[in-house]
GROMACS .gro file of C-alpha atoms in nm:
model
  251
    1MET     CA    1  -0.372   4.248  14.271
    2SER     CA    2  -0.071   4.289  14.045
    3LEU     CA    3   0.125   3.982  13.944
    4PRO     CA    4   0.479   3.956  14.091
    5LEU     CA    5   0.653   3.934  13.752
    6ALA     CA    6   0.422   4.159  13.553
    7GLY     CA    7   0.606   4.310  13.256
    8LYS     CA    8   0.927   4.114  13.315
    9VAL     CA    9   1.080   3.938  13.015
   10ALA     CA   10   1.225   3.589  13.056
   11VAL     CA   11   1.425   3.367  12.823
   12VAL     CA   12   1.417   2.997  12.914
   13THR     CA   13   1.645   2.772  12.710
   14GLY     CA   14   1.524   2.425  12.620
   15SER     CA   15   1.172   2.511  12.727
   16SER     CA   16   0.946   2.330  12.482
   17ARG     CA   17   0.909   2.042  12.729
   18ASN     CA   18   1.011   1.894  13.064
   19ILE     CA   19   1.158   2.123  13.335
   20GLY     CA   20   1.206   2.415  13.096
   21ALA     CA   21   0.841   2.409  12.991
   22ALA     CA   22   0.727   2.398  13.354
   23ILE     CA   23   0.946   2.700  13.434
   24ALA     CA   24   0.826   2.898  13.132
   25LYS     CA   25   0.464   2.825  13.225
   26ARG     CA   26   0.514   2.922  13.590
   27LEU     CA   27   0.693   3.249  13.506
   28ALA     CA   28   0.411   3.337  13.265
   29ASP     CA   29   0.152   3.251  13.532
   30ASP     CA   30   0.325   3.514  13.748
   31GLY     CA   31   0.292   3.773  13.470
   32ALA     CA   32   0.620   3.742  13.278
   33HIS     CA   33   0.655   3.764  12.902
   34VAL     CA   34   0.838   3.445  12.811
   35VAL     CA   35   1.057   3.327  12.525
   36VAL     CA   36   0.999   2.955  12.476
   37ASN     CA   37   1.318   2.823  12.318
   38TYR     CA   38   1.319   2.502  12.117
   39ASN     CA   39   1.550   2.328  11.875
   40GLY     CA   40   1.353   2.055  11.700
   41SER     CA   41   1.031   2.041  11.904
   42LYS     CA   42   0.838   2.319  11.728
   43ASP     CA   43   0.495   2.164  11.782
   44ALA     CA   44   0.552   2.130  12.156
   45ALA     CA   45   0.681   2.489  12.177
   46ASP     CA   46   0.382   2.624  11.984
   47GLU     CA   47   0.143   2.430  12.207
   48LEU     CA   48   0.306   2.574  12.520
   49VAL     CA   49   0.287   2.927  12.379
   50GLN     CA   50  -0.082   2.875  12.304
   51ASN     CA   51  -0.147   2.749  12.657
   52ILE     CA   52   0.032   3.048  12.809
   53GLU     CA   53  -0.153   3.296  12.590
   54GLU     CA   54  -0.489   3.136  12.675
   55GLU     CA   55  -0.418   3.171  13.048
   56GLY     CA   56  -0.391   3.546  12.997
   57ASN     CA   57  -0.145   3.633  13.277
   58GLY     CA   58   0.170   3.661  13.066
   59LYS     CA   59   0.271   3.646  12.703
   60ALA     CA   60   0.487   3.400  12.512
   61VAL     CA   61   0.671   3.359  12.185
   62ALA     CA   62   0.852   3.052  12.051
   63ILE     CA   63   1.203   3.110  11.913
   64GLN     CA   64   1.408   2.836  11.754
   65GLY     CA   65   1.771   2.804  11.854
   66ASP     CA   66   2.020   2.522  11.897
   67VAL     CA   67   2.187   2.605  12.227
   68SER     CA   68   2.479   2.376  12.151
   69SER     CA   69   2.581   2.658  11.915
   70LEU     CA   70   2.739   2.980  12.041
   71GLU     CA   71   2.596   3.165  11.742
   72ASP     CA   72   2.243   3.040  11.806
   73GLY     CA   73   2.274   3.118  12.177
   74ARG     CA   74   2.370   3.478  12.108
   75ARG     CA   75   2.101   3.509  11.841
   76LEU     CA   76   1.837   3.386  12.085
   77ILE     CA   77   1.921   3.669  12.323
   78GLU     CA   78   1.913   3.931  12.048
   79GLN     CA   79   1.582   3.805  11.908
   80ALA     CA   80   1.425   3.806  12.253
   81VAL     CA   81   1.527   4.168  12.311
   82GLU     CA   82   1.414   4.264  11.962
   83HIS     CA   83   1.073   4.106  12.021
   84TYR     CA   84   1.000   4.231  12.373
   85GLY     CA   85   1.229   4.534  12.401
   86ARG     CA   86   1.403   4.426  12.721
   87LEU     CA   87   1.540   4.131  12.918
   88ASP     CA   88   1.500   4.064  13.289
   89ILE     CA   89   1.535   3.690  13.349
   90LEU     CA   90   1.764   3.436  13.183
   91VAL     CA   91   1.709   3.069  13.268
   92LEU     CA   92   1.982   2.844  13.126
   93ASN     CA   93   1.793   2.518  13.154
   94ALA     CA   94   1.910   2.329  12.843
   95GLY     CA   95   2.174   2.067  12.899
   96LEU     CA   96   2.319   1.730  12.806
   97MET     CA   97   2.357   1.413  13.011
   98HIS     CA   98   2.500   1.102  12.844
   99ASN     CA   99   2.680   0.899  13.105
  100LEU     CA  100   2.977   0.674  13.029
  101PRO     CA  101   3.231   0.485  13.243
  102LEU     CA  102   3.587   0.615  13.248
  103ASP     CA  103   3.720   0.366  12.995
  104ALA     CA  104   3.452   0.468  12.741
  105ILE     CA  105   3.496   0.847  12.768
  106THR     CA  106   3.628   1.015  12.454
  107GLU     CA  107   3.747   1.368  12.386
  108ASN     CA  108   3.432   1.425  12.183
  109HIS     CA  109   3.213   1.311  12.474
  110PHE     CA  110   3.398   1.546  12.709
  111ASP     CA  111   3.394   1.843  12.470
  112GLU     CA  112   3.027   1.799  12.383
  113HIS     CA  113   2.919   1.803  12.748
  114PHE     CA  114   3.133   2.103  12.841
  115ASN     CA  115   3.018   2.290  12.531
  116ILE     CA  116   2.645   2.250  12.597
  117ASN     CA  117   2.650   2.253  12.978
  118VAL     CA  118   2.918   2.516  13.044
  119LYS     CA  119   3.055   2.707  12.744
  120VAL     CA  120   2.734   2.812  12.569
  121PRO     CA  121   2.557   2.911  12.895
  122LEU     CA  122   2.854   3.129  12.992
  123PHE     CA  123   2.861   3.309  12.659
  124MET     CA  124   2.484   3.352  12.665
  125VAL     CA  125   2.525   3.533  12.997
  126LYS     CA  126   2.792   3.749  12.835
  127ALA     CA  127   2.554   3.832  12.548
  128ALA     CA  128   2.266   3.896  12.787
  129SER     CA  129   2.460   4.108  13.035
  130LYS     CA  130   2.439   4.422  12.821
  131HIS     CA  131   2.061   4.387  12.803
  132LEU     CA  132   1.968   4.268  13.152
  133GLN     CA  133   1.779   4.531  13.347
  134ALA     CA  134   1.888   4.642  13.694
  135GLY     CA  135   1.750   4.382  13.931
  136GLY     CA  136   1.770   4.113  13.663
  137ARG     CA  137   1.803   3.742  13.728
  138VAL     CA  138   2.030   3.471  13.587
  139PHE     CA  139   1.970   3.104  13.660
  140PHE     CA  140   2.210   2.823  13.581
  141PHE     CA  141   2.122   2.457  13.626
  142SER     CA  142   2.346   2.237  13.836
  143SER     CA  143   2.258   1.893  13.972
  144SER     CA  144   2.233   1.718  14.306
  145THR     CA  145   2.505   1.483  14.180
  146THR     CA  146   2.755   1.745  14.299
  147ARG     CA  147   2.645   1.671  14.659
  148PHE     CA  148   2.521   1.310  14.646
  149SER     CA  149   2.780   1.073  14.797
  150GLY     CA  150   2.642   0.781  14.597
  151VAL     CA  151   2.692   0.935  14.254
  152PRO     CA  152   2.761   0.656  14.000
  153PRO     CA  153   3.109   0.664  13.839
  154SER     CA  154   2.950   0.694  13.493
  155TYR     CA  155   2.830   1.045  13.589
  156LEU     CA  156   3.192   1.168  13.590
  157VAL     CA  157   3.186   1.414  13.299
  158TYR     CA  158   2.829   1.532  13.359
  159THR     CA  159   2.899   1.602  13.725
  160ALA     CA  160   3.222   1.783  13.635
  161THR     CA  161   3.023   2.022  13.414
  162LYS     CA  162   2.786   2.093  13.701
  163GLY     CA  163   3.075   2.162  13.936
  164ALA     CA  164   3.195   2.420  13.685
  165ILE     CA  165   2.847   2.572  13.676
  166GLU     CA  166   2.843   2.617  14.054
  167GLN     CA  167   3.176   2.801  14.050
  168MET     CA  168   3.069   3.023  13.759
  169THR     CA  169   2.756   3.106  13.959
  170ARG     CA  170   2.964   3.227  14.253
  171VAL     CA  171   3.198   3.444  14.047
  172LEU     CA  172   2.933   3.592  13.819
  173ALA     CA  173   2.723   3.684  14.123
  174LYS     CA  174   3.005   3.920  14.222
  175ASP     CA  175   3.058   4.043  13.867
  176LEU     CA  176   2.695   4.134  13.798
  177GLY     CA  177   2.589   4.207  14.155
  178ALA     CA  178   2.679   4.576  14.139
  179ARG     CA  179   2.382   4.622  13.905
  180GLY     CA  180   2.149   4.436  14.137
  181ILE     CA  181   2.153   4.131  13.909
  182THR     CA  182   2.150   3.804  14.098
  183VAL     CA  183   2.303   3.481  13.969
  184ASN     CA  184   2.195   3.152  14.122
  185ALA     CA  185   2.204   2.785  14.027
  186ILE     CA  186   1.925   2.534  14.069
  187GLY     CA  187   2.030   2.179  14.159
  188PRO     CA  188   1.750   1.926  14.111
  189GLY     CA  189   1.780   1.560  14.188
  190PRO     CA  190   1.616   1.301  13.962
  191VAL     CA  191   1.302   1.450  13.804
  192ASP     CA  192   1.043   1.268  13.594
  193THR     CA  193   1.159   1.383  13.251
  194ASP     CA  194   1.249   1.220  12.920
  195LEU     CA  195   1.616   1.286  12.998
  196PHE     CA  196   1.592   1.102  13.330
  197ARG     CA  197   1.392   0.805  13.201
  198ASN     CA  198   1.598   0.752  12.887
  199GLY     CA  199   1.775   0.415  12.904
  200LYS     CA  200   1.655   0.331  13.257
  201SER     CA  201   1.455   0.025  13.352
  202GLU     CA  202   1.155   0.056  13.583
  203GLN     CA  203   1.363  -0.122  13.845
  204LEU     CA  204   1.634   0.146  13.825
  205ILE     CA  205   1.374   0.425  13.834
  206SER     CA  206   1.227   0.268  14.149
  207PHE     CA  207   1.577   0.256  14.298
  208PHE     CA  208   1.619   0.631  14.246
  209ALA     CA  209   1.270   0.697  14.382
  210ASN     CA  210   1.352   0.511  14.702
  211LEU     CA  211   1.655   0.734  14.760
  212HIS     CA  212   1.413   1.022  14.826
  213PRO     CA  213   1.263   1.052  15.175
  214GLN     CA  214   0.918   1.065  15.008
  215LYS     CA  215   0.997   0.754  14.799
  216ARG     CA  216   0.898   0.905  14.466
  217ILE     CA  217   1.034   1.092  14.165
  218PRO     CA  218   0.912   1.455  14.153
  219GLN     CA  219   0.729   1.614  13.863
  220THR     CA  220   0.871   1.907  13.666
  221GLU     CA  221   0.612   2.141  13.819
  222GLU     CA  222   0.779   2.089  14.157
  223ILE     CA  223   1.105   2.246  14.033
  224ALA     CA  224   0.956   2.556  13.869
  225PRO     CA  225   0.836   2.740  14.184
  226ILE     CA  226   1.188   2.807  14.315
  227VAL     CA  227   1.279   2.985  13.990
  228ALA     CA  228   0.958   3.188  14.008
  229PHE     CA  229   1.027   3.290  14.368
  230LEU     CA  230   1.390   3.384  14.308
  231SER     CA  231   1.278   3.595  14.011
  232ARG     CA  232   1.070   3.819  14.238
  233ASP     CA  233   1.198   4.151  14.366
  234GLU     CA  234   1.183   4.038  14.729
  235ALA     CA  235   1.435   3.758  14.656
  236GLY     CA  236   1.709   4.003  14.560
  237TRP     CA  237   1.929   3.919  14.859
  238ILE     CA  238   1.968   3.557  14.751
  239ASN     CA  239   2.273   3.563  14.527
  240GLY     CA  240   2.561   3.337  14.428
  241GLN     CA  241   2.391   3.029  14.568
  242THR     CA  242   2.323   2.677  14.447
  243ILE     CA  243   1.974   2.586  14.564
  244PHE     CA  244   1.916   2.211  14.580
  245VAL     CA  245   1.554   2.129  14.500
  246ASN     CA  246   1.558   1.756  14.555
  247GLY     CA  247   1.320   1.662  14.837
  248GLY     CA  248   1.612   1.557  15.056
  249TYR     CA  249   1.769   1.330  14.792
  250SER     CA  250   2.125   1.440  14.875
  251VAL     CA  251   2.087   1.447  15.254
   0.00000   0.00000   0.00000
C-alpha cells in the first residue's frame, strides 16, 4: 500500500525538537521527504534525521537556519528546493513566547515577537509560493490563547501575534487557493515542551493540566497527526481554518 505523502517534500521550521520534531517525524512516517530545520541544535537535528532515515518510509536532511532572520528564512526555502527539487508542504512551527506584564513590555520585546512569529513566517510563504506545487500545503501555528477566556494578561504580545497569524491564514487561503494550495493554522493549547515548561513551577504546570478535561498536558506526538492529515490529498477542502488541537482546553 502506498504511503499518503509518498514523494512529497516538507519543510518544518524549528524541527530539531519538541512539536516541530514530532511533525517532521510523522510526515516522514507517511512517506514525505523532510527538511529538519535547526538553529543551534545540530546534534538533535542530526539524530532526528538518522531516526527518520532508519525508519525507511521517508527521507530527511538537516538544514541550519535562524528563522528570526528574513535572509535565513528565504535561504532555507531555496536550499530545500535545491536539495529535493520541489516543495509541497511548509510548516511554520518556529516561534517565540516570552511573556511580560504590560508595564514591562518594551518596543524590543514587541518587535522581536512580531518578527519571529509573524513577519518571517509571512515572507517565508512569499518565498515558498513560487515553488509550492499545485495542491500544496501551508501551516501556520497559532495558539489556543486566542480563544481561552482565562488567558493571563502577561500573554498580551504573544497572543496578539497569534491573532495576526489567524487573519493571515484566512487571507492567504484565498490568495493561494486558486492553485489548490491550502493554508491553515494549528492552535495547540499547553503542550509538554521546553518552551511550555520554561520558568514554570510544578504547581503551575499542574494548574494548566487541570484546565484540560483529561487533566493532563499532551505530548508533542498528539499534535503532529492533524498536520499529517491536513497534508493529505483528501483534506484539500479544509482551507483558511484555525484548527484547535487542545483536548478541550479552550471550551
